[in-house]
CSV table of C-alpha atoms in Angstrom, one decimal:
chain,number,residue,atom,x,y,z
A,24,MET,CA,-5.1,49.7,-37.9
A,25,CYS,CA,-2.2,49.6,-35.4
A,26,ASN,CA,-4.3,47.7,-32.9
A,27,LYS,CA,-5.2,45.1,-35.5
A,28,ILE,CA,-1.5,44.7,-36.3
A,29,LYS,CA,-0.6,44.5,-32.7
A,30,CYS,CA,-3.3,41.7,-32.1
A,31,LEU,CA,-2.1,39.8,-35.1
A,32,PHE,CA,1.5,40.0,-33.8
A,33,ILE,CA,0.4,38.6,-30.3
A,34,LEU,CA,-1.5,35.8,-31.9
A,35,ILE,CA,1.4,34.9,-34.1
A,36,VAL,CA,3.8,34.8,-31.1
A,37,ILE,CA,1.3,32.6,-29.1
A,38,SER,CA,0.8,30.2,-32.0
A,39,THR,CA,4.6,30.1,-32.5
A,40,MET,CA,5.2,29.0,-28.9
A,41,PHE,CA,2.5,26.4,-29.1
A,42,PHE,CA,3.6,24.9,-32.5
A,43,SER,CA,7.4,24.9,-31.8
A,44,CYS,CA,7.2,23.6,-28.2
A,45,VAL,CA,4.5,20.9,-28.5
A,46,PRO,CA,6.0,18.8,-31.5
A,47,THR,CA,9.5,19.1,-30.0
A,48,ARG,CA,8.2,18.0,-26.6
A,49,GLN,CA,6.2,15.1,-28.2
A,50,PHE,CA,9.2,14.1,-30.3
A,51,GLN,CA,11.4,14.1,-27.2
A,52,GLU,CA,8.8,12.0,-25.4
A,53,LEU,CA,8.8,9.6,-28.3
A,54,LYS,CA,12.6,9.3,-28.1
A,55,ASN,CA,12.5,8.8,-24.4
A,56,LYS,CA,9.7,6.2,-24.8
A,57,ASN,CA,11.8,4.3,-27.3
A,58,GLU,CA,14.9,4.4,-25.0
A,59,THR,CA,12.8,3.2,-22.1
A,60,CYS,CA,11.3,0.5,-24.3
A,61,VAL,CA,14.8,-0.7,-25.2
A,62,ASP,CA,16.0,-0.6,-21.5
A,63,GLU,CA,12.9,-2.5,-20.3
A,64,ARG,CA,13.4,-5.1,-23.1
A,65,ASP,CA,17.1,-5.5,-22.2
A,66,SER,CA,16.2,-5.8,-18.5
A,67,LEU,CA,13.5,-8.4,-19.2
A,68,LYS,CA,16.0,-10.3,-21.4
A,69,SER,CA,18.6,-10.4,-18.6
A,70,ASN,CA,16.0,-11.3,-16.0
A,71,ASN,CA,14.7,-14.0,-18.3
A,72,GLU,CA,18.1,-15.5,-18.9
A,73,SER,CA,18.8,-15.4,-15.1
A,74,LEU,CA,15.5,-17.2,-14.4
A,75,THR,CA,16.2,-19.8,-17.2
A,76,VAL,CA,19.6,-20.6,-15.6
A,77,LYS,CA,18.0,-20.8,-12.1
A,78,ASN,CA,15.3,-23.0,-13.6
A,79,THR,CA,17.9,-25.3,-15.1
A,80,GLU,CA,19.9,-25.5,-11.9
A,81,GLN,CA,16.7,-26.2,-9.9
A,82,LYS,CA,15.8,-29.0,-12.3
A,83,SER,CA,19.3,-30.5,-12.0
A,84,GLU,CA,19.0,-30.4,-8.2
A,85,ILE,CA,15.6,-32.1,-8.3
A,86,ASP,CA,17.0,-34.8,-10.6
A,87,GLU,CA,19.8,-35.4,-8.2
A,88,LEU,CA,17.4,-35.6,-5.3
A,89,LYS,CA,15.2,-38.0,-7.1
A,90,LYS,CA,18.2,-40.3,-7.8
A,91,GLU,CA,19.2,-40.0,-4.2
A,92,ILE,CA,15.7,-40.8,-3.0
A,93,ALA,CA,15.5,-43.8,-5.4
A,94,ASP,CA,18.9,-45.1,-4.0
A,95,LEU,CA,17.6,-44.7,-0.5
A,96,ALA,CA,14.4,-46.4,-1.4
A,97,THR,CA,16.3,-49.4,-2.8
A,98,LYS,CA,18.5,-49.5,0.3
A,99,LYS,CA,15.4,-49.4,2.5
A,100,SER,CA,13.9,-52.2,0.5
A,101,ASP,CA,17.0,-54.3,0.9
A,102,MET,CA,17.1,-53.6,4.6
A,103,GLU,CA,13.5,-54.5,5.0
A,104,ASP,CA,14.2,-57.8,3.3
A,105,SER,CA,17.1,-58.4,5.5
A,106,LEU,CA,15.1,-57.4,8.6
A,107,SER,CA,12.4,-59.8,7.6
A,108,PHE,CA,14.9,-62.6,7.2
A,109,TYR,CA,16.4,-62.0,10.6
A,110,SER,CA,13.0,-61.6,12.2
A,111,ARG,CA,12.0,-65.1,10.9
A,112,LYS,CA,15.4,-66.5,12.1
A,113,TYR,CA,14.8,-65.0,15.5
A,114,LYS,CA,11.3,-66.5,15.7
A,115,VAL,CA,12.7,-70.0,14.9
A,116,TYR,CA,15.4,-69.8,17.5
A,117,LYS,CA,13.0,-68.4,20.1
A,118,LYS,CA,10.6,-71.2,19.4
A,119,LEU,CA,13.4,-73.7,19.8
A,120,TYR,CA,14.5,-72.1,23.1
A,121,ASP,CA,10.9,-72.1,24.4
A,122,ASP,CA,10.6,-75.8,23.5
A,123,ILE,CA,13.8,-76.6,25.5
A,124,ASN,CA,12.5,-74.7,28.5
A,125,THR,CA,9.2,-76.4,28.3
A,126,ASN,CA,10.7,-79.9,28.0
A,127,GLN,CA,13.9,-79.5,30.0
A,128,ASP,CA,13.2,-82.6,32.1
A,129,LYS,CA,13.4,-84.7,29.0
A,130,TYR,CA,16.9,-83.5,28.3
A,131,SER,CA,19.9,-84.7,30.1
A,132,SER,CA,22.5,-82.5,31.7
A,133,SER,CA,24.8,-83.2,28.7
A,134,ASN,CA,22.6,-80.9,26.7
A,135,ASP,CA,23.3,-77.9,28.9
A,136,LYS,CA,26.2,-76.9,26.6
A,137,GLU,CA,24.0,-77.0,23.5
A,138,THR,CA,21.4,-75.0,25.3
A,139,LYS,CA,23.9,-72.3,26.2
A,140,LEU,CA,25.1,-72.1,22.6
A,141,LEU,CA,21.5,-71.8,21.4
A,142,LEU,CA,20.8,-69.0,23.9
A,143,ALA,CA,24.0,-67.1,22.8
A,144,GLU,CA,22.9,-67.4,19.1
A,145,ILE,CA,19.4,-66.3,20.0
A,146,GLN,CA,20.8,-63.2,21.8
A,147,GLU,CA,23.1,-62.4,18.9
A,148,THR,CA,20.3,-62.7,16.4
A,149,LYS,CA,18.1,-60.5,18.6
A,150,ASP,CA,20.9,-57.8,18.9
A,151,ASP,CA,21.5,-57.9,15.2
A,152,LEU,CA,17.8,-57.6,14.6
A,153,GLN,CA,17.6,-54.5,16.9
A,154,LYS,CA,20.5,-52.8,15.1
A,155,ARG,CA,18.8,-53.4,11.8
A,156,GLU,CA,15.6,-52.0,13.1
A,157,ASP,CA,17.4,-48.9,14.3
A,158,LYS,CA,19.2,-48.4,11.0
A,159,LEU,CA,15.9,-48.8,9.2
A,160,LYS,CA,14.3,-46.1,11.3
A,161,GLU,CA,17.3,-43.8,10.6
A,162,LEU,CA,17.0,-44.5,6.9
A,163,GLU,CA,13.2,-43.7,7.0
A,164,LEU,CA,14.0,-40.4,8.7
A,165,VAL,CA,16.6,-39.5,6.1
A,166,LEU,CA,14.2,-40.7,3.3
A,167,ASN,CA,11.3,-38.5,4.8
A,168,ALA,CA,13.6,-35.5,5.0
A,169,LYS,CA,14.7,-36.0,1.4
A,170,GLN,CA,11.1,-36.3,0.3
A,171,LYS,CA,10.3,-33.0,2.1
A,172,GLU,CA,13.3,-31.4,0.4
A,173,LEU,CA,12.1,-32.7,-2.9
A,174,ASP,CA,8.6,-31.4,-2.3
A,175,ALA,CA,10.0,-28.0,-1.4
A,176,LYS,CA,12.2,-28.0,-4.6
A,177,ASN,CA,9.2,-29.0,-6.7
A,178,LYS,CA,7.1,-26.2,-5.2
A,179,SER,CA,9.9,-23.7,-5.8
A,180,LEU,CA,10.3,-25.0,-9.4
A,181,MET,CA,6.6,-24.6,-10.1
A,182,GLU,CA,6.8,-21.0,-8.8
A,183,LEU,CA,9.9,-20.4,-10.8
A,184,ASP,CA,8.3,-21.8,-13.9
A,185,ALA,CA,5.2,-19.5,-13.4
A,186,GLU,CA,7.5,-16.5,-13.0
A,187,LEU,CA,9.5,-17.5,-16.0
A,188,LYS,CA,6.4,-17.8,-18.1
A,189,GLN,CA,5.2,-14.4,-16.9
A,190,LYS,CA,8.6,-12.8,-17.7
A,191,GLN,CA,8.6,-14.5,-21.1
A,192,LYS,CA,5.1,-13.1,-21.8
A,193,GLU,CA,6.2,-9.6,-20.7
A,194,LEU,CA,9.3,-9.9,-22.9
A,195,GLU,CA,7.2,-10.9,-25.9
A,196,GLU,CA,4.9,-8.0,-25.3
A,197,GLN,CA,7.8,-5.6,-24.9
A,198,ASN,CA,9.4,-6.9,-28.1
A,199,LYS,CA,6.2,-6.5,-29.9
A,200,LYS,CA,5.9,-2.8,-28.8
A,201,PHE,CA,9.6,-2.2,-29.5
A,202,ILE,CA,9.3,-3.7,-33.0
A,203,GLU,CA,6.1,-1.7,-33.7
A,204,LEU,CA,7.7,1.5,-32.4
A,205,GLN,CA,10.9,0.9,-34.3
A,206,HIS,CA,9.0,0.2,-37.5
A,207,ILE,CA,7.2,3.5,-37.3
A,208,LEU,CA,10.4,5.3,-36.4
A,209,ASN,CA,12.1,3.8,-39.4
A,210,ARG,CA,9.2,4.9,-41.6
A,211,LYS,CA,9.4,8.4,-40.2
A,212,ASP,CA,13.2,8.5,-40.8
A,213,SER,CA,12.6,7.3,-44.3
A,214,ALA,CA,9.9,9.9,-44.8
A,215,VAL,CA,12.3,12.6,-43.6
A,216,ALA,CA,15.2,11.4,-45.8
A,217,GLU,CA,12.8,11.3,-48.8
A,218,LEU,CA,11.5,14.7,-48.1
A,219,LYS,CA,15.0,16.2,-47.8
A,220,GLU,CA,15.9,14.6,-51.1
A,221,LYS,CA,12.8,16.1,-52.8
A,222,VAL,CA,13.4,19.5,-51.3
A,223,THR,CA,17.1,19.4,-52.3
A,224,ASP,CA,16.2,18.5,-55.8
A,225,ALA,CA,13.6,21.2,-56.1
A,226,LEU,CA,16.0,23.9,-54.7
A,227,LEU,CA,19.1,22.6,-56.4
A,228,GLY,CA,19.9,25.9,-58.1
A,229,PHE,CA,19.9,27.8,-54.9
A,230,GLU,CA,22.3,25.9,-52.8
A,231,ASN,CA,25.5,27.8,-52.0
A,232,LYS,CA,23.6,30.9,-52.8
A,233,GLY,CA,22.3,31.6,-49.3
A,234,LEU,CA,20.3,28.4,-48.9
A,235,SER,CA,21.1,25.2,-47.0
A,236,ILE,CA,19.1,22.0,-46.2
A,237,ASN,CA,19.8,19.7,-43.3
A,238,VAL,CA,18.0,17.2,-40.9
A,239,ARG,CA,17.9,17.8,-37.2
A,240,ASN,CA,15.7,15.9,-34.6
A,241,GLY,CA,13.6,14.2,-37.2
A,242,LYS,CA,12.9,17.5,-39.1
A,243,VAL,CA,14.0,19.0,-42.4
A,244,TYR,CA,15.4,22.5,-42.0
A,245,VAL,CA,15.4,24.8,-45.0
A,246,SER,CA,17.6,27.7,-44.0
A,247,MET,CA,17.6,30.8,-46.2
A,248,GLU,CA,19.9,33.7,-45.6
A,249,GLU,CA,18.6,37.3,-45.6
A,250,LYS,CA,20.4,38.0,-48.9
A,251,LEU,CA,18.3,35.4,-50.7
A,252,LEU,CA,15.0,36.8,-49.6
A,253,PHE,CA,15.1,40.4,-48.3
A,254,LYS,CA,16.8,43.7,-48.5
A,255,SER,CA,18.3,44.9,-45.2
A,256,GLY,CA,15.6,45.9,-42.8
A,257,LYS,CA,12.8,45.0,-45.2
A,258,TYR,CA,10.1,42.3,-45.2
A,259,ASN,CA,9.1,42.3,-48.9
A,260,VAL,CA,10.5,39.1,-50.5
A,261,ASP,CA,12.9,39.6,-53.5
A,262,THR,CA,12.2,38.0,-56.9
A,263,LYS,CA,14.9,35.4,-56.5
A,264,GLY,CA,13.5,34.5,-53.1
A,265,VAL,CA,9.9,34.2,-54.5
A,266,ASN,CA,11.2,31.8,-57.2
A,267,ALA,CA,12.8,29.6,-54.5
A,268,LEU,CA,9.7,29.6,-52.4
A,269,LYS,CA,7.5,28.7,-55.4
A,270,LYS,CA,9.7,25.7,-56.1
A,271,LEU,CA,9.5,24.7,-52.4
A,272,SER,CA,5.7,25.2,-52.3
A,273,THR,CA,5.3,22.6,-55.2
A,274,VAL,CA,7.1,20.0,-53.0
A,275,LEU,CA,5.0,20.9,-50.0
A,276,ALA,CA,1.8,20.7,-51.9
A,277,GLN,CA,2.7,17.2,-53.0
A,278,ASN,CA,3.5,16.1,-49.5
A,279,LYS,CA,0.4,16.7,-47.5
A,280,ASP,CA,1.5,14.9,-44.3
A,281,ILE,CA,4.1,17.6,-43.5
A,282,ASN,CA,3.6,20.4,-41.0
A,283,ILE,CA,5.3,23.7,-42.0
A,284,LEU,CA,6.8,26.2,-39.5
A,285,VAL,CA,8.3,29.4,-40.9
A,286,GLU,CA,10.7,31.1,-38.4
A,287,GLY,CA,12.1,34.6,-38.9
A,288,HIS,CA,15.4,35.3,-37.3
A,289,THR,CA,17.4,38.6,-37.0
A,290,ASP,CA,20.8,39.6,-35.7
A,291,ASP,CA,21.4,41.4,-32.4
A,292,VAL,CA,21.8,44.8,-33.8
A,293,PRO,CA,18.9,47.0,-32.4
A,294,TYR,CA,16.3,47.9,-35.1
A,295,HIS,CA,14.6,51.2,-34.7
A,296,GLY,CA,11.9,51.5,-37.3
A,297,THR,CA,8.8,53.5,-37.9
A,298,GLY,CA,5.3,52.6,-38.8
A,299,ASN,CA,4.4,48.9,-38.3
A,300,ILE,CA,7.9,47.7,-37.7
A,301,LYS,CA,9.3,48.9,-34.4
A,302,ASP,CA,12.0,46.4,-33.6
A,303,ASN,CA,13.6,43.0,-34.4
A,304,TRP,CA,10.6,41.1,-33.0
A,305,ASP,CA,8.3,42.9,-35.5
A,306,LEU,CA,10.7,42.4,-38.4
A,307,SER,CA,11.2,38.7,-37.8
A,308,VAL,CA,7.4,38.1,-37.5
A,309,MET,CA,6.6,40.2,-40.7
A,310,ARG,CA,9.2,38.3,-42.7
A,311,ALA,CA,7.8,35.0,-41.6
A,312,THR,CA,4.2,36.0,-42.5
A,313,ALA,CA,5.4,37.4,-45.9
A,314,ILE,CA,6.9,34.0,-46.7
A,315,VAL,CA,3.8,32.2,-45.6
A,316,LYS,CA,1.7,34.3,-47.9
A,317,ILE,CA,3.9,33.4,-50.9
A,318,LEU,CA,3.7,29.6,-50.0
A,319,LEU,CA,-0.1,29.9,-49.7
A,320,LYS,CA,-0.4,31.2,-53.2
A,321,ASN,CA,-0.1,27.5,-54.1
A,322,SER,CA,-3.8,26.6,-53.5
A,323,LYS,CA,-3.0,23.0,-52.8
A,324,ILE,CA,-1.4,23.8,-49.5
A,325,GLU,CA,-3.8,23.9,-46.6
A,326,PRO,CA,-3.3,27.0,-44.4
A,327,LYS,CA,-3.8,25.0,-41.3
A,328,ARG,CA,-0.5,23.2,-42.0
A,329,ILE,CA,1.5,26.4,-41.7
A,330,THR,CA,2.6,28.4,-38.7
A,331,ALA,CA,4.5,31.7,-38.9
A,332,ALA,CA,6.9,32.5,-36.1
A,333,GLY,CA,9.1,35.4,-35.2
A,334,ARG,CA,12.2,34.5,-33.1
A,335,GLY,CA,13.9,37.9,-33.2
A,336,LYS,CA,17.6,37.8,-32.2
A,337,TYR,CA,17.1,35.0,-29.5
A,338,VAL,CA,18.0,31.9,-31.5
A,339,PRO,CA,21.4,32.7,-33.1
A,340,ILE,CA,23.4,30.2,-35.1
A,341,ASP,CA,26.6,32.0,-34.1
A,342,PRO,CA,26.6,34.1,-30.9
A,343,ALA,CA,29.8,36.0,-31.8
A,344,LYS,CA,29.6,39.7,-32.1
A,345,THR,CA,31.1,39.8,-35.7
A,346,SER,CA,29.7,40.9,-39.0
A,347,GLU,CA,30.1,37.3,-40.3
A,348,ALA,CA,28.2,35.8,-37.3
A,349,ARG,CA,25.4,38.4,-37.7
A,350,ARG,CA,25.1,37.6,-41.4
A,351,LYS,CA,24.5,33.9,-40.6
A,352,ASN,CA,22.0,34.8,-37.9
A,353,ARG,CA,19.9,37.0,-40.3
A,354,ARG,CA,17.9,34.1,-41.8
A,355,THR,CA,14.6,32.5,-42.3
A,356,GLU,CA,14.2,28.8,-41.4
A,357,ILE,CA,11.4,26.7,-42.9
A,358,VAL,CA,11.0,23.7,-40.6
A,359,LEU,CA,9.3,20.7,-42.1
A,360,THR,CA,7.9,18.1,-39.7
A,361,PRO,CA,6.3,14.8,-40.7
A,362,LYS,CA,3.0,14.3,-38.9
A,363,LEU,CA,3.6,11.8,-36.0
A,364,ASN,CA,0.0,10.8,-35.3
A,365,GLU,CA,0.8,7.1,-35.3
A,366,LEU,CA,3.6,7.6,-32.9
A,367,PHE,CA,1.7,9.8,-30.5
A,368,GLN,CA,-1.1,7.3,-30.5
A,369,ILE,CA,1.3,4.6,-29.4
A,370,LEU,CA,2.6,6.9,-26.6
A,371,GLU,CA,-1.0,7.6,-25.4
A,372,ASN,CA,-1.8,3.8,-25.4
A,373,ASN,CA,1.3,3.0,-23.5
């Protein structure tokens, strides 16, 4: 008989460790995931805004370059027209000069002065034509350089546009995940708040009589002092405690998506018992299982939803070594946790 009780105790402790650690860890993972999601979204937003500004500046620079190139092209066209005019003028003078040289015997010496003037004008036209050709070549070099700069800017803009579109896509996906996660978190918070209200209504007559209800880390904690449930050092539940547990079991039976953890807590005063109860560990476990058995008298509660846990003296509310602190620490906590299947599925998928 003792061996069976010992095995039962070990199993209860193991299941306690599993049930209490895993949901807490998963809930923390969920909170961390949500915070990471928010940080990533904000980072993408900032990056997106920066790229948009850069994109706008790049487009403005390209517009200025295009205007500059258009002005240069106009200037080049004007210079080409001017060059064409001077080129024709030069050809006329050159032809005239060649005619004079060919027929110089026909001209008298009185025409020497006119010939010299013509030669001077031809040379001046030739020099002017050369200068214009040089300027045109310089302008073509500038125009080519500007065109290369424009091509580089256009390529950079295309790459920037592609990056911006990718970041916008990532931001949209991140926003979608964030909204989905936030929506489910809101539903969970609403479910917890609604559950707390239902439990509070059901146990209205027991508040301020050794019972308190609060929400911590997305869970509803129903804390019952020793005086409401047990006599000192015993694990048989008193009548008033049974009545409170029956009212609570009605709420739990109606809310099937709630996991139930019953934790027994003792003070730090050593317990030296006989029989099945040897110490505070044993007492805390037996008290937890006694409460579980009463809750399960409501046949609508599935046993797989409930875990019994003995925490002994190791999770005190008040660590002080006073009688008042020890009174607070001698308690049973019924921890109600909404099932987070949807949320854990999102965590696994992401």
